[in-house]
C-alpha cells in the first residue's frame, strides 16, 4: 500500500500541518516515492513518541523539499534511527540538529559533528541540546567554518574529565560566548579558545571573561600576540596567568588596550552622543549600523533620529585613527541634520522652482518621508538618490567651509583616503565619479573626464552653482535626471534595468531608504494637518509641521500652530500675495489638533499610596519615558531587639575610636580668631598694651592690635544611598559574612563619624522589582537624631530584590536638593551595576548615567563606592572618572567609606 | 554739615566713570533701569555669570552721571565691612566709612555683586536702605544716616547657583525691581566679542556658535553654559596669536567642566570650528 499525506493527517493532524508548511516553503514538488518515504518514517517515529515524530517529520520534509540527493536522505534516516534505538530523546536531538549538517553536504563537518555528539554523550545527553543548537544555527546561516571550529572546540572541552556541575556550567557558558562573538572575529576567537583549552579547561572561563572585558575587540594578530603573552604568564605562575587572561591584572588591561585597534561603539557612544546633540541641537544618538552588505564599505548612515555607525569600526591600522575616523563620520553625517537635508519639502521645491510634480507627490504622501517620495518619482530611485547626494555634498561642503573650517580640514584626509580606495577598484568607475572628485572633493583632475560629455558636465556644474537649500538640490536633480539617465544608459550602467549606484567615499551618502523610517507617525500626522488646513484655505509646509511635531513630542499647541501659520513663508509667496489669508483662531486650530490626539492612550488609574514618579532614560528610544518609574518610600520594619548596631560598635571598637578621633580633627572649631590682626571687630588688649608701650619708648609699633572673628562652618549635607539588592546577600571573599553585613557595619562607623563632625546626613536603601515597584527605604532622614529607632532600622536592613538605580538616584537627589547646605553630596554604596526587569546592561547604565547628570545639574555631587568587584571601565562611564571608588576588599569598606568622605569634604 | 559735603565731593571724584563703557543694549533694560533710577527704586539684576550685568551697571552709572561703588560680596563680608569701623590713628580712634556708607553720603550707585554670597546678617543691613526709609543704621557710632537723594542700590544675583541656603530671603528679594539678563542673542554677542575681544567677525561668529552649542547641552552636566566673558577671553587669546583651538580649550572648555568625557565633547565641537 502506498503512503500518502492523508494518512499523516489521520494519524496526527499537527504533524500533517507541519509537513504541509515545510513542503510549501520548499523548492520542488515531491514525487510519490519521496512522500511515501516521508510518511513511512514519520509514522514510525510517531508511534515511539509524538514529539519525536513531529520533529523528524519536519526535518525530513525540509530535507526532501530542499531536493537533497536520496543517499544523503538515507544517511540521515539511518543515523536518526540508530539514535532512536538508544532512546527517543537522543533520536529527537539527532532529528533536529543533524538535519542542517546533512543539508550542508559537507563531509568534514559531518565527521566533526559526529565526533562532537560522541564526546558529549560521555558526559550525558543533557549536554547535547544547548550546545548543538548553536552549531545548527551557524550552519543554517552559512557559516560552515565557524561551525566546524565550534565543533572542534566542544570536542576539545568535553574530552576532558569534568564534574557534573562543571560540564553543566560549560554547556551554558560556551555556546553563549560563541554566539555573542562578532561574526568577523568568531573563527579566530574560537581557534584561540581551543588553544587554551588544550592547556587547561579551567582557562575557558578566564578567556570568556577576558573577551567580554575587551579582548573581543582585538583583531586576529593582536589576539594571538596577547595570548602568547598570557601563555608565558601561565607557565610562570598559573594563577597569575589566569588573572592576566581574564584581564583582571592591570598590565593585561593595558596591553589589551594598546593592542586594540577597533573602536567599539559602546565605548565611545556617550561621547559621540554628546557631540551630536550639541552640534545639531536635536535629540540624536548613535546606534550600531546593521543590515549592511558584507564587504561593503558602508560605515555610516542615518535614519532621521539616529546616526548609525559601523560597530566595531576597524578600518585603519591603529585605534586613534579609527577613533578619528568614527568622529569624522559622525561629523559629516551631522551635516545632513544641521543643514536640513532631511527637512526636504516637495511643496517648497514646487513653489520655489515652479516645478509641477503632477500630483505624484500627493498620492503616496501617506506616511512616507519626502526624501523617499522624491526618489520614487524617478524610474531609478537609486540614481536620483545618487544625484541628490552629489548636490547635497556640494552644498554641505560649501556651507561647512564657511561655518566649520575645522571640520572640512579634518575630514578631508579621510574623504581623500576613501576616494583613493574607490579609485583603486577594478570595477568600471561610475561616470559621475570624476565630477564628484573634482567638485565635491576639490581633487585635481588627472585626466579630463573622458567619459562625461562636456555639455552635461557643464550643466551639472551650473545647477550646482545655485544651490543654497536642500530644495535647490532636489530641483537640480529634477532638471538633470533625464539627461543623466540617458547618458548612463549609453554607458552600460543600467544593464538589464538595474542601476549600479555610485560608491561614495567612506560610504557617506543620503540614505533615502533608512531616512524613510525616521518619523512615520509624524509624517502621517503632518500630512493630515496640512490637508485639514488646506481645506480651510490655509497653506503650510509639511516639513514645517513635521518639525513642530518633532519638537513638541507630537503634541503641539494651537498657539504654536497659529505661530507657524503666521510665520510660514508659504502664505507670503508671490502667488499668494494677492489673496487674503483667512486668519484661524487658536481655538479653531486646537480643534484640528484635538482630532489627532485621541489616539494617544489614556493613563490607567494609579494604585493608591504615597509614591513618586520619575522619568527614565530609554537609550534605545533616545528619550525619556515619562513617569516611568514609581518609587515607594518605606521604612524597614524594625524588629525590637536585633542589636546589630551595638554589636558592631563593640566588635569594631578600635576602628570606631580611630575614626572618631580622625573626624574630631575634621571638625571646625566654630569661631576661629585671627590675632593679632591689622583690623578686626574688637581690640586685642594684650597687643594694645604692647603697642602703647612701644610708642612710649618711641619704638616701631606694630599696628596689629585687633582680633578678627571668623565663623567657620562646615556646610555639608550628605545622603548615603545603599544598594540593598539580592546580590548583597553574597558572601564576601573570606566567606565570613555577607556584603550586606559589611555595608551595615560601614553604616555604623559612618554614623559614628558624622555624629562627631556634625554634618547633616541621611541614609537610605533601595531595591525593588520592576519600574512600578522601586523601594526606597528611609533609614535615617536629614536632621533626624541618631536614636534607637534609627539604629534599629540599620540593624534591620536586609538584602531585598533588584537595583533600578536611576529611579532611586532621582528620588534621593530630589530629597537632597531640598536640604539647605552649600555642599550636597550623594554617595552610592553598592556591589555592582544596576539590574532590574527590563533594566540591564547598556540600558541600565545609560539611565543611571543620566540620573547622575541630572543630579549634577542640580549641583549635587554624586560619588560611588563599589565593593566586591574589580574595577571596570564602565564605572567611569556611569559616574565619571575620579567620581567613584572601587574597594577591592569589602572588609575595608567601613574604614574606606569614612576616608572617602573625609577627603571629599575637607575644608 | 558743610564740611562733610565738601569732603564727600572729593571722595566721590574717584568713583565717576570717565569714559563711556561699551555696552550693547540687549532689550529694554536701559529704559527700565532709567525709570527705576528716576523713582529711586533699588534694582536687582538676575542672570547667569558673565552675561554683562556688571558692565551694564557701569554703563548706567556713566549714563546717569553718578559715581559707582562696587562691592564684591563673599562669605566673610561683615556688616562692618559695608558700614565702616573705628580705626586707631595716632592716639585716637577714628571712624572710617565703609563703602556702603560712603556711597550713601556721596549719592553713588552702590552695586553689591553676587549678593547671595554675603552672610545672612550682612544682607539684613540693607533692608532699611532699600525700602522707603532709605536710611542706614550705624550702630557703632551711633548714627542713623539718611541716603543722599541720588543714592541708588543695585544688586546682582545668579539664580543658576541657587542653593536653598544661599537663596535670598523673600523679604530681601521683595525690596527690588528685578531685571532679567541672559546671554545676548548671536548677532549681538558676535558684535560684543568683536568689540571686546578684538577679533574679526568670522572668528567671533564661530566662538558664538560654539557657545550656543555648549549652552544647549548644559543639562548634560555643566553647572553653567559658556558665558560671554569666556568667549571674550578666548577671543583675546586668539588676538594675541594663540592657536584658536588651544585658546578655546584654555578659555572655554577647561573652565567649564572637570569631566573628561565632557571635555572631549567640547574639544570635538571646537575642532569643527578651527
Ligand atoms: N551687552 C553687552 N555689552 C557689552 N559687553 C558685554 C555685554 N554683555 C556681556 N558683555 C561682556 O561680557 C563680559 C562679562 O560681563 P560682566 O562682567 O558684566 O558679567 P556679569 O554678568 O557681571 O558676570 P558675573 O555674574 O560673573 O559677575 C564683559 O567683559 C563684557 O565685555
Ligand atoms: Mg559681575
CSV table of N, CA and C in Angstrom, one decimal, chain A residues 370-505:
chain,number,residue,atom,x,y,z
A,370,UNK,N,9.5,62.8,2.7
A,370,UNK,CA,9.7,63.4,1.4
A,370,UNK,C,10.8,62.9,0.6
A,371,UNK,N,11.9,62.6,1.3
A,371,UNK,CA,13.1,62.1,0.6
A,371,UNK,C,12.8,60.8,-0.2
A,372,UNK,N,12.0,60.0,0.5
A,372,UNK,CA,11.6,58.7,-0.2
A,372,UNK,C,10.7,59.0,-1.4
A,373,UNK,N,9.7,59.8,-1.1
A,373,UNK,CA,8.7,60.1,-2.2
A,373,UNK,C,9.4,60.7,-3.4
A,374,UNK,N,10.4,61.6,-3.1
A,374,UNK,CA,11.1,62.3,-4.1
A,374,UNK,C,11.8,61.2,-5.0
A,375,UNK,N,12.6,60.4,-4.3
A,375,UNK,CA,13.4,59.4,-5.1
A,375,UNK,C,12.5,58.5,-5.9
A,376,UNK,N,11.4,58.2,-5.4
A,376,UNK,CA,10.5,57.3,-6.1
A,376,UNK,C,9.8,57.9,-7.3
A,377,UNK,N,10.0,59.2,-7.4
A,377,UNK,CA,9.4,59.8,-8.6
A,377,UNK,C,10.1,59.4,-9.8
A,378,UNK,N,11.3,58.9,-9.7
A,378,UNK,CA,12.1,58.6,-10.9
A,378,UNK,C,12.2,57.1,-11.1
A,379,UNK,N,12.5,56.8,-12.4
A,379,UNK,CA,12.4,55.3,-12.7
A,379,UNK,C,13.6,54.6,-12.0
A,380,UNK,N,14.7,55.2,-11.7
A,380,UNK,CA,15.7,54.6,-10.9
A,380,UNK,C,15.9,55.4,-9.6
A,381,UNK,N,15.2,55.1,-8.6
A,381,UNK,CA,15.3,55.9,-7.4
A,381,UNK,C,16.7,56.0,-6.9
A,382,UNK,N,17.5,54.9,-7.0
A,382,UNK,CA,18.9,55.0,-6.5
A,382,UNK,C,19.7,56.0,-7.3
A,383,UNK,N,19.4,56.1,-8.6
A,383,UNK,CA,20.1,57.1,-9.3
A,383,UNK,C,19.7,58.5,-8.9
A,384,UNK,N,18.5,58.7,-8.6
A,384,UNK,CA,18.0,60.0,-8.1
A,384,UNK,C,18.7,60.3,-6.8
A,385,UNK,N,18.8,59.2,-5.9
A,385,UNK,CA,19.4,59.4,-4.6
A,385,UNK,C,20.9,59.8,-4.8
A,386,UNK,N,21.6,59.1,-5.8
A,386,UNK,CA,23.0,59.4,-6.0
A,386,UNK,C,23.1,60.9,-6.4
A,387,UNK,N,22.2,61.3,-7.3
A,387,UNK,CA,22.3,62.7,-7.7
A,387,UNK,C,22.1,63.7,-6.6
A,388,UNK,N,21.1,63.3,-5.7
A,388,UNK,CA,20.8,64.3,-4.7
A,388,UNK,C,22.0,64.3,-3.7
A,389,UNK,N,22.6,63.1,-3.5
A,389,UNK,CA,23.8,63.0,-2.6
A,389,UNK,C,24.9,63.9,-3.2
A,390,UNK,N,25.0,63.8,-4.5
A,390,UNK,CA,26.0,64.6,-5.2
A,390,UNK,C,25.8,66.1,-4.9
A,391,UNK,N,24.6,66.6,-5.2
A,391,UNK,CA,24.3,68.0,-5.0
A,391,UNK,C,24.3,68.4,-3.5
A,392,UNK,N,23.9,67.5,-2.6
A,392,UNK,CA,23.9,67.8,-1.2
A,392,UNK,C,25.3,67.9,-0.7
A,393,UNK,N,26.1,67.0,-1.1
A,393,UNK,CA,27.5,67.1,-0.7
A,393,UNK,C,28.2,68.4,-1.1
A,394,UNK,N,27.9,68.8,-2.3
A,394,UNK,CA,28.4,70.1,-2.8
A,394,UNK,C,27.9,71.2,-1.9
A,395,UNK,N,26.7,71.2,-1.6
A,395,UNK,CA,26.1,72.2,-0.7
A,395,UNK,C,26.7,72.2,0.7
A,396,UNK,N,26.7,71.0,1.2
A,396,UNK,CA,27.3,70.8,2.6
A,396,UNK,C,28.7,71.3,2.7
A,397,UNK,N,29.5,70.9,1.7
A,397,UNK,CA,30.9,71.3,1.7
A,397,UNK,C,31.1,72.8,1.6
A,398,UNK,N,30.2,73.4,0.9
A,398,UNK,CA,30.3,74.8,0.7
A,398,UNK,C,29.9,75.5,2.0
A,399,UNK,N,28.8,75.0,2.7
A,399,UNK,CA,28.4,75.6,3.9
A,399,UNK,C,29.4,75.3,5.0
A,400,UNK,N,30.0,74.1,5.0
A,400,UNK,CA,30.9,73.8,6.1
A,400,UNK,C,32.2,74.6,6.0
A,401,UNK,N,32.6,74.9,4.7
A,401,UNK,CA,33.7,75.8,4.5
A,401,UNK,C,33.6,77.1,5.2
A,402,UNK,N,32.3,77.6,5.3
A,402,UNK,CA,32.1,78.9,5.9
A,402,UNK,C,32.0,78.7,7.4
A,403,UNK,N,31.1,77.7,7.8
A,403,UNK,CA,30.9,77.6,9.3
A,403,UNK,C,31.8,76.7,10.0
A,404,UNK,N,32.3,75.7,9.4
A,404,UNK,CA,33.2,74.8,10.1
A,404,UNK,C,34.5,74.5,9.4
A,405,UNK,N,35.3,75.5,9.2
A,405,UNK,CA,36.6,75.2,8.5
A,405,UNK,C,37.4,74.0,9.2
A,406,UNK,N,37.3,73.9,10.5
A,406,UNK,CA,38.0,72.8,11.1
A,406,UNK,C,37.5,71.5,10.7
A,407,UNK,N,36.2,71.4,10.6
A,407,UNK,CA,35.6,70.1,10.1
A,407,UNK,C,36.0,69.8,8.7
A,408,UNK,N,36.0,70.7,7.9
A,408,UNK,CA,36.5,70.5,6.5
A,408,UNK,C,37.9,70.0,6.5
A,409,UNK,N,38.7,70.7,7.2
A,409,UNK,CA,40.2,70.5,7.3
A,409,UNK,C,40.4,69.0,7.8
A,410,UNK,N,39.7,68.7,8.8
A,410,UNK,CA,39.9,67.4,9.5
A,410,UNK,C,39.3,66.2,8.8
A,411,UNK,N,38.2,66.5,8.0
A,411,UNK,CA,37.6,65.3,7.4
A,411,UNK,C,38.1,65.1,6.0
A,412,UNK,N,38.8,66.1,5.4
A,412,UNK,CA,39.3,65.9,4.1
A,412,UNK,C,40.2,64.8,3.9
A,413,UNK,N,41.2,64.6,4.8
A,413,UNK,CA,42.2,63.5,4.6
A,413,UNK,C,41.4,62.2,4.5
A,414,UNK,N,40.4,62.0,5.4
A,414,UNK,CA,39.7,60.8,5.4
A,414,UNK,C,38.9,60.6,4.1
A,415,UNK,N,38.3,61.7,3.6
A,415,UNK,CA,37.5,61.6,2.4
A,415,UNK,C,38.4,61.2,1.2
A,416,UNK,N,39.6,61.8,1.2
A,416,UNK,CA,40.5,61.6,0.1
A,416,UNK,C,41.0,60.1,0.2
A,417,UNK,N,41.2,59.7,1.4
A,417,UNK,CA,41.6,58.3,1.6
A,417,UNK,C,40.6,57.4,1.0
A,418,UNK,N,39.3,57.6,1.4
A,418,UNK,CA,38.2,56.9,0.9
A,418,UNK,C,38.1,56.9,-0.7
A,419,UNK,N,38.3,58.1,-1.2
A,419,UNK,CA,38.3,58.3,-2.6
A,419,UNK,C,39.4,57.5,-3.3
A,420,UNK,N,40.5,57.5,-2.7
A,420,UNK,CA,41.6,56.8,-3.3
A,420,UNK,C,41.3,55.3,-3.4
A,421,UNK,N,40.8,54.8,-2.2
A,421,UNK,CA,40.4,53.4,-2.2
A,421,UNK,C,39.4,53.0,-3.3
A,422,UNK,N,38.5,53.9,-3.5
A,422,UNK,CA,37.5,53.7,-4.6
A,422,UNK,C,38.1,53.7,-5.9
A,423,UNK,N,39.1,54.6,-6.1
A,423,UNK,CA,39.7,54.8,-7.5
A,423,UNK,C,40.5,53.5,-7.8
A,424,UNK,N,41.0,52.9,-6.7
A,424,UNK,CA,41.9,51.7,-7.0
A,424,UNK,C,41.1,50.5,-7.4
A,425,UNK,N,39.8,50.5,-7.2
A,425,UNK,CA,39.0,49.3,-7.5
A,425,UNK,C,39.0,49.0,-9.0
A,426,UNK,N,38.9,47.7,-9.3
A,426,UNK,CA,38.9,47.3,-10.6
A,426,UNK,C,37.6,47.7,-11.4
A,427,UNK,N,36.5,47.6,-10.6
A,427,UNK,CA,35.2,47.8,-11.3
A,427,UNK,C,35.2,49.1,-12.1
A,428,UNK,N,34.5,49.1,-13.2
A,428,UNK,CA,34.4,50.3,-14.0
A,428,UNK,C,33.8,51.4,-13.1
A,429,UNK,N,34.4,52.5,-13.3
A,429,UNK,CA,34.0,53.6,-12.4
A,429,UNK,C,32.7,54.2,-12.9
A,430,UNK,N,32.0,54.7,-11.9
A,430,UNK,CA,30.8,55.4,-12.2
A,430,UNK,C,31.1,56.7,-12.9
A,431,UNK,N,30.4,57.0,-14.0
A,431,UNK,CA,30.7,58.1,-14.8
A,431,UNK,C,30.6,59.4,-14.1
A,432,UNK,N,29.8,59.5,-13.0
A,432,UNK,CA,29.7,60.7,-12.2
A,432,UNK,C,30.9,61.0,-11.3
A,433,UNK,N,31.6,59.9,-11.1
A,433,UNK,CA,32.7,59.9,-10.1
A,433,UNK,C,33.7,61.0,-10.4
A,434,UNK,N,34.2,61.2,-11.6
A,434,UNK,CA,35.2,62.2,-11.8
A,434,UNK,C,34.7,63.6,-11.4
A,435,UNK,N,33.4,63.8,-11.7
A,435,UNK,CA,32.8,65.1,-11.4
A,435,UNK,C,32.7,65.3,-9.9
A,436,UNK,N,32.4,64.2,-9.2
A,436,UNK,CA,32.3,64.3,-7.7
A,436,UNK,C,33.7,64.6,-7.1
A,437,UNK,N,34.7,63.9,-7.7
A,437,UNK,CA,36.0,64.2,-7.2
A,437,UNK,C,36.4,65.6,-7.3
A,438,UNK,N,36.1,66.2,-8.5
A,438,UNK,CA,36.5,67.5,-8.8
A,438,UNK,C,35.7,68.5,-8.0
A,439,UNK,N,34.4,68.4,-8.1
A,439,UNK,CA,33.6,69.4,-7.5
A,439,UNK,C,33.4,69.3,-6.0
A,440,UNK,N,33.2,68.1,-5.5
A,440,UNK,CA,33.0,68.0,-4.1
A,440,UNK,C,34.3,67.9,-3.3
A,441,UNK,N,35.2,67.0,-3.8
A,441,UNK,CA,36.4,66.8,-3.0
A,441,UNK,C,37.5,67.8,-3.4
A,442,UNK,N,37.2,68.5,-4.5
A,442,UNK,CA,38.2,69.5,-4.9
A,442,UNK,C,39.6,68.9,-5.3
A,443,UNK,N,39.5,67.7,-5.9
A,443,UNK,CA,40.8,67.0,-6.3
A,443,UNK,C,41.1,67.4,-7.7
A,444,UNK,N,42.4,67.5,-7.9
A,444,UNK,CA,42.9,67.8,-9.3
A,444,UNK,C,42.4,66.7,-10.2
A,445,UNK,N,42.1,67.1,-11.4
A,445,UNK,CA,41.7,66.1,-12.4
A,445,UNK,C,42.9,65.6,-13.2
A,446,UNK,N,43.2,64.4,-13.1
A,446,UNK,CA,44.4,63.9,-13.8
A,446,UNK,C,44.1,63.8,-15.3
A,447,UNK,N,42.9,63.2,-15.6
A,447,UNK,CA,42.5,63.1,-17.0
A,447,UNK,C,41.2,63.8,-17.1
A,448,UNK,N,41.1,64.7,-18.0
A,448,UNK,CA,39.9,65.5,-18.1
A,448,UNK,C,38.8,64.5,-18.5
A,449,UNK,N,37.7,64.5,-17.6
A,449,UNK,CA,36.7,63.5,-17.7
A,449,UNK,C,36.4,63.0,-19.1
A,450,UNK,N,37.0,61.9,-19.4
A,450,UNK,CA,36.9,61.4,-20.8
A,450,UNK,C,35.5,60.9,-21.0
A,451,UNK,N,34.8,60.6,-19.9
A,451,UNK,CA,33.5,60.0,-20.1
A,451,UNK,C,32.4,61.0,-20.3
A,452,UNK,N,32.3,61.9,-19.4
A,452,UNK,CA,31.1,62.7,-19.3
A,452,UNK,C,31.2,63.8,-20.4
A,453,UNK,N,30.1,63.9,-21.2
A,453,UNK,CA,30.1,64.9,-22.2
A,453,UNK,C,30.1,66.3,-21.6
A,454,UNK,N,30.9,67.2,-22.2
A,454,UNK,CA,31.1,68.5,-21.7
A,454,UNK,C,29.8,69.2,-21.4
A,455,UNK,N,28.8,69.0,-22.3
A,455,UNK,CA,27.5,69.7,-22.1
A,455,UNK,C,26.9,69.3,-20.8
A,456,UNK,N,26.8,68.0,-20.5
A,456,UNK,CA,26.2,67.6,-19.3
A,456,UNK,C,27.0,68.0,-18.1
A,457,UNK,N,28.3,67.9,-18.2
A,457,UNK,CA,29.1,68.3,-17.1
A,457,UNK,C,28.9,69.7,-16.7
A,458,UNK,N,28.9,70.5,-17.8
A,458,UNK,CA,28.7,71.9,-17.6
A,458,UNK,C,27.3,72.2,-17.0
A,459,UNK,N,26.4,71.5,-17.4
A,459,UNK,CA,25.0,71.7,-16.9
A,459,UNK,C,24.9,71.4,-15.4
A,460,UNK,N,25.5,70.3,-15.0
A,460,UNK,CA,25.5,69.9,-13.6
A,460,UNK,C,26.2,70.9,-12.8
A,461,UNK,N,27.3,71.4,-13.3
A,461,UNK,CA,28.1,72.3,-12.6
A,461,UNK,C,27.3,73.6,-12.4
A,462,UNK,N,26.6,74.0,-13.5
A,462,UNK,CA,25.9,75.2,-13.4
A,462,UNK,C,24.7,75.1,-12.4
A,463,UNK,N,24.1,73.9,-12.4
A,463,UNK,CA,23.0,73.7,-11.5
A,463,UNK,C,23.6,73.7,-10.0
A,464,UNK,N,24.7,73.2,-9.9
A,464,UNK,CA,25.4,73.1,-8.6
A,464,UNK,C,25.6,74.5,-8.0
A,465,UNK,N,25.9,75.4,-8.9
A,465,UNK,CA,26.3,76.8,-8.5
A,465,UNK,C,25.2,77.5,-7.8
A,466,UNK,N,23.9,77.1,-8.0
A,466,UNK,CA,22.8,77.9,-7.5
A,466,UNK,C,22.2,77.3,-6.2
A,467,UNK,N,22.9,76.3,-5.6
A,467,UNK,CA,22.2,75.5,-4.6
A,467,UNK,C,22.5,76.2,-3.2
A,468,UNK,N,21.4,76.5,-2.5
A,468,UNK,CA,21.5,77.0,-1.2
A,468,UNK,C,20.8,76.2,-0.2
A,469,UNK,N,19.7,75.6,-0.6
A,469,UNK,CA,18.9,74.8,0.3
A,469,UNK,C,18.7,73.4,-0.3
A,470,UNK,N,18.2,72.5,0.5
A,470,UNK,CA,18.0,71.1,0.1
A,470,UNK,C,17.0,71.1,-1.1
A,471,UNK,N,16.1,72.0,-1.1
A,471,UNK,CA,15.1,72.1,-2.1
A,471,UNK,C,15.7,72.4,-3.5
A,472,UNK,N,16.8,73.2,-3.4
A,472,UNK,CA,17.5,73.6,-4.6
A,472,UNK,C,18.2,72.3,-5.2
A,473,UNK,N,18.7,71.5,-4.3
A,473,UNK,CA,19.3,70.3,-4.7
A,473,UNK,C,18.3,69.4,-5.4
A,474,UNK,N,17.1,69.3,-4.8
A,474,UNK,CA,16.1,68.5,-5.4
A,474,UNK,C,15.7,69.0,-6.8
A,475,UNK,N,15.6,70.3,-6.9
A,475,UNK,CA,15.2,70.9,-8.2
A,475,UNK,C,16.3,70.6,-9.2
A,476,UNK,N,17.5,70.7,-8.8
A,476,UNK,CA,18.6,70.4,-9.7
A,476,UNK,C,18.6,68.9,-10.2
A,477,UNK,N,18.2,68.0,-9.3
A,477,UNK,CA,18.1,66.6,-9.6
A,477,UNK,C,16.9,66.5,-10.7
A,478,UNK,N,15.8,67.1,-10.3
A,478,UNK,CA,14.6,67.1,-11.2
A,478,UNK,C,15.0,67.5,-12.6
A,479,UNK,N,15.8,68.5,-12.7
A,479,UNK,CA,16.1,69.1,-14.0
A,479,UNK,C,17.1,68.3,-14.8
A,480,UNK,N,18.0,67.6,-14.1
A,480,UNK,CA,19.1,67.0,-14.8
A,480,UNK,C,19.0,65.5,-14.9
A,481,UNK,N,18.0,64.9,-14.2
A,481,UNK,CA,17.9,63.5,-14.1
A,481,UNK,C,17.8,62.8,-15.5
A,482,UNK,N,16.9,63.3,-16.3
A,482,UNK,CA,16.6,62.6,-17.6
A,482,UNK,C,17.9,62.5,-18.4
A,483,UNK,N,18.6,63.6,-18.5
A,483,UNK,CA,19.8,63.6,-19.3
A,483,UNK,C,20.8,62.6,-18.7
A,484,UNK,N,21.0,62.6,-17.4
A,484,UNK,CA,22.0,61.7,-16.8
A,484,UNK,C,21.6,60.3,-17.1
A,485,UNK,N,20.3,60.0,-17.0
A,485,UNK,CA,19.8,58.6,-17.2
A,485,UNK,C,20.1,58.2,-18.7
A,486,UNK,N,19.8,59.1,-19.6
A,486,UNK,CA,20.0,58.7,-21.0
A,486,UNK,C,21.5,58.4,-21.2
A,487,UNK,N,22.3,59.3,-20.6
A,487,UNK,CA,23.7,59.2,-20.8
A,487,UNK,C,24.2,57.9,-20.2
A,488,UNK,N,23.7,57.6,-19.0
A,488,UNK,CA,24.2,56.4,-18.3
A,488,UNK,C,23.8,55.1,-19.0
A,489,UNK,N,22.6,55.2,-19.6
A,489,UNK,CA,22.1,54.0,-20.3
A,489,UNK,C,23.1,53.7,-21.5
A,490,UNK,N,23.7,54.7,-22.1
A,490,UNK,CA,24.7,54.5,-23.1
A,490,UNK,C,26.0,54.0,-22.5
A,491,UNK,N,26.2,54.1,-21.2
A,491,UNK,CA,27.5,53.7,-20.7
A,491,UNK,C,27.4,52.4,-19.9
A,492,UNK,N,26.3,51.6,-20.2
A,492,UNK,CA,26.2,50.3,-19.6
A,492,UNK,C,26.0,50.3,-18.1
A,493,UNK,N,25.6,51.4,-17.6
A,493,UNK,CA,25.5,51.5,-16.1
A,493,UNK,C,24.1,51.0,-15.7
A,494,UNK,N,23.2,50.8,-16.7
A,494,UNK,CA,21.9,50.5,-16.4
A,494,UNK,C,21.5,49.1,-17.0
A,495,UNK,N,22.4,48.2,-16.9
A,495,UNK,CA,22.2,46.9,-17.5
A,495,UNK,C,21.0,46.2,-17.0
A,496,UNK,N,20.2,45.7,-17.9
A,496,UNK,CA,19.0,44.9,-17.5
A,496,UNK,C,18.1,45.6,-16.5
A,497,UNK,N,18.0,46.9,-16.7
A,497,UNK,CA,17.1,47.7,-15.8
A,497,UNK,C,17.6,47.8,-14.4
A,498,UNK,N,18.8,47.4,-14.1
A,498,UNK,CA,19.3,47.5,-12.8
A,498,UNK,C,20.4,48.6,-12.8
A,499,UNK,N,20.2,49.5,-11.8
A,499,UNK,CA,21.2,50.6,-11.8
A,499,UNK,C,22.2,50.3,-10.7
A,500,UNK,N,23.5,50.4,-11.1
A,500,UNK,CA,24.6,50.1,-10.1
A,500,UNK,C,25.0,51.5,-9.5
A,501,UNK,N,24.7,51.7,-8.2
A,501,UNK,CA,24.8,53.0,-7.6
A,501,UNK,C,26.3,53.4,-7.6
A,502,UNK,N,26.5,54.7,-7.4
A,502,UNK,CA,27.8,55.3,-7.2
A,502,UNK,C,28.3,55.0,-5.8
A,503,UNK,N,29.5,54.7,-5.7
A,503,UNK,CA,30.1,54.5,-4.4
A,503,UNK,C,30.7,55.8,-3.9
A,504,UNK,N,30.3,56.2,-2.8
A,504,UNK,CA,30.8,57.5,-2.3
A,504,UNK,C,31.9,57.2,-1.3
A,505,UNK,N,32.9,58.0,-1.1
A,505,UNK,CA,34.0,57.8,-0.2
A,505,UNK,C,33.4,57.6,1.2
